Amino acid sequence: MIRDINIKYWGMNVINLVNEVKKEHRLMVGLMLLWSIVTELFSSPEMSTGINQSIPLMVVLSLITFLLLLELSWWLLTRFWLRVGLPGVDSIFLNYKNLEVWQQIAFFWASFCLVLLVGLGCLVAVI
């Protein structure tokens, strides 16, 4: 009975801890687990016949690198933004609807191109 209560208490603590963690960090932990699973999966000779063993690992590594650089870039942007004394980034995104339609489209495409370029750069850097 006491052991059952301890397991329930421990399980609730783990669930609360996971809920407090940011989505980005949960994704990073998931990618790290994926890294170990892919490594174990392709370590056996039966699974790696006909497949270059390093390709799946490079893809997972490029995803991890991309997410790390994206998080670092966001952190640096917010730090520099506040040091300069500009209004918060959140208030700028909230005023996105007040822009003209052509400005909204240009901002959307510029953001998309930057994220795509960073992802491509991470993939090229890893491979």
Coordinates of C-alpha atoms in Angstrom, one line a residue:
M1 CA 0.0 0.0 0.0
I2 CA 2.7 2.5 0.9
R3 CA 4.8 1.5 -2.1
D4 CA 1.7 2.1 -4.3
I5 CA 1.3 5.6 -2.9
N6 CA 5.0 6.4 -3.4
I7 CA 4.8 5.4 -7.0
K8 CA 1.7 7.5 -7.6
Y9 CA 3.4 10.5 -5.9
W10 CA 6.6 10.1 -8.0
G11 CA 4.5 9.7 -11.2
M12 CA 2.6 12.9 -10.5
N13 CA 5.9 14.8 -9.8
V14 CA 7.2 13.6 -13.1
I15 CA 4.0 14.7 -14.9
N16 CA 4.2 18.1 -13.3
L17 CA 7.8 18.5 -14.2
V18 CA 7.1 17.7 -17.8
N19 CA 4.2 20.1 -17.9
E20 CA 6.5 22.9 -16.6
V21 CA 9.1 22.4 -19.3
K22 CA 8.9 24.5 -22.5
K23 CA 7.7 22.9 -25.8
E24 CA 11.1 23.5 -27.3
H25 CA 12.9 21.7 -24.6
R26 CA 10.5 18.7 -24.8
L27 CA 11.3 18.5 -28.5
M28 CA 15.0 18.6 -27.9
V29 CA 14.7 15.7 -25.4
G30 CA 12.7 13.8 -27.9
L31 CA 15.3 14.4 -30.6
M32 CA 18.0 13.3 -28.2
L33 CA 16.1 10.1 -27.5
L34 CA 15.5 9.7 -31.3
W35 CA 19.3 10.0 -31.7
S36 CA 19.9 7.1 -29.3
I37 CA 17.2 5.0 -30.8
V38 CA 18.5 5.5 -34.4
T39 CA 22.0 4.7 -33.2
E40 CA 20.9 1.5 -31.6
L41 CA 18.7 0.6 -34.5
F42 CA 21.4 0.9 -37.1
S43 CA 24.2 -0.6 -35.0
S44 CA 23.1 -4.1 -35.9
P45 CA 24.4 -5.5 -39.2
E46 CA 21.0 -6.7 -40.3
M47 CA 19.5 -3.3 -40.2
S48 CA 22.3 -1.4 -41.8
T49 CA 22.6 -3.5 -45.0
G50 CA 22.2 -1.3 -48.0
I51 CA 21.8 1.9 -45.9
N52 CA 24.6 4.2 -45.1
Q53 CA 24.5 4.2 -41.4
S54 CA 25.5 7.9 -41.0
I55 CA 22.7 9.4 -43.1
P56 CA 19.8 9.1 -40.5
L57 CA 22.2 10.2 -37.7
M58 CA 23.1 13.3 -39.8
V59 CA 19.5 14.2 -40.3
V60 CA 18.7 14.0 -36.6
L61 CA 21.9 15.9 -35.8
S62 CA 20.9 18.6 -38.2
L63 CA 17.5 18.9 -36.6
I64 CA 19.1 19.2 -33.1
T65 CA 21.6 21.8 -34.4
F66 CA 18.8 23.8 -36.0
L67 CA 16.7 23.9 -32.9
L68 CA 19.7 24.8 -30.7
L69 CA 20.6 27.7 -33.1
L70 CA 16.9 28.8 -33.3
E71 CA 16.7 28.9 -29.5
L72 CA 20.0 30.7 -29.2
S73 CA 19.0 33.3 -31.8
W74 CA 15.7 34.0 -30.1
W75 CA 17.4 34.4 -26.7
L76 CA 20.0 36.8 -28.2
L77 CA 17.3 38.8 -30.0
T78 CA 15.3 39.3 -26.9
R79 CA 18.4 40.3 -24.9
F80 CA 19.6 42.8 -27.4
W81 CA 16.0 44.1 -28.0
L82 CA 15.5 45.0 -24.4
R83 CA 19.0 46.5 -24.0
V84 CA 18.3 48.9 -26.9
G85 CA 15.1 50.0 -25.2
L86 CA 12.7 49.0 -27.9
P87 CA 9.2 47.9 -27.0
G88 CA 8.8 44.2 -26.2
V89 CA 8.8 41.7 -29.1
D90 CA 5.4 40.4 -27.9
S91 CA 3.8 43.9 -28.4
I92 CA 5.2 44.1 -31.9
F93 CA 3.7 40.7 -32.8
L94 CA 0.4 41.8 -31.4
N95 CA 0.4 44.8 -33.6
Y96 CA 1.0 42.7 -36.7
K97 CA -2.7 43.0 -37.7
N98 CA -2.4 46.8 -37.8
L99 CA 0.1 46.6 -40.7
E100 CA -0.9 47.0 -44.3
V101 CA -1.7 43.8 -46.2
W102 CA 1.5 44.1 -48.3
Q103 CA 3.6 44.6 -45.2
Q104 CA 2.1 41.6 -43.5
I105 CA 2.8 39.5 -46.6
A106 CA 6.4 40.8 -46.9
F107 CA 7.0 40.1 -43.2
F108 CA 5.6 36.6 -43.5
W109 CA 7.8 35.7 -46.5
A110 CA 10.9 37.3 -45.0
S111 CA 10.4 35.2 -41.8
F112 CA 9.8 32.1 -43.8
C113 CA 12.8 32.6 -45.9
L114 CA 15.0 33.3 -42.9
V115 CA 13.9 30.1 -41.1
L116 CA 14.4 28.1 -44.3
L117 CA 17.8 29.6 -44.9
V118 CA 18.9 28.8 -41.3
G119 CA 17.7 25.2 -41.6
L120 CA 19.5 24.7 -44.9
G121 CA 22.7 26.2 -43.4
C122 CA 22.5 23.8 -40.4
L123 CA 22.0 20.9 -42.7
V124 CA 24.9 21.9 -44.9
A125 CA 27.1 22.6 -41.9
V126 CA 26.5 19.1 -40.5
I127 CA 26.9 17.2 -43.8

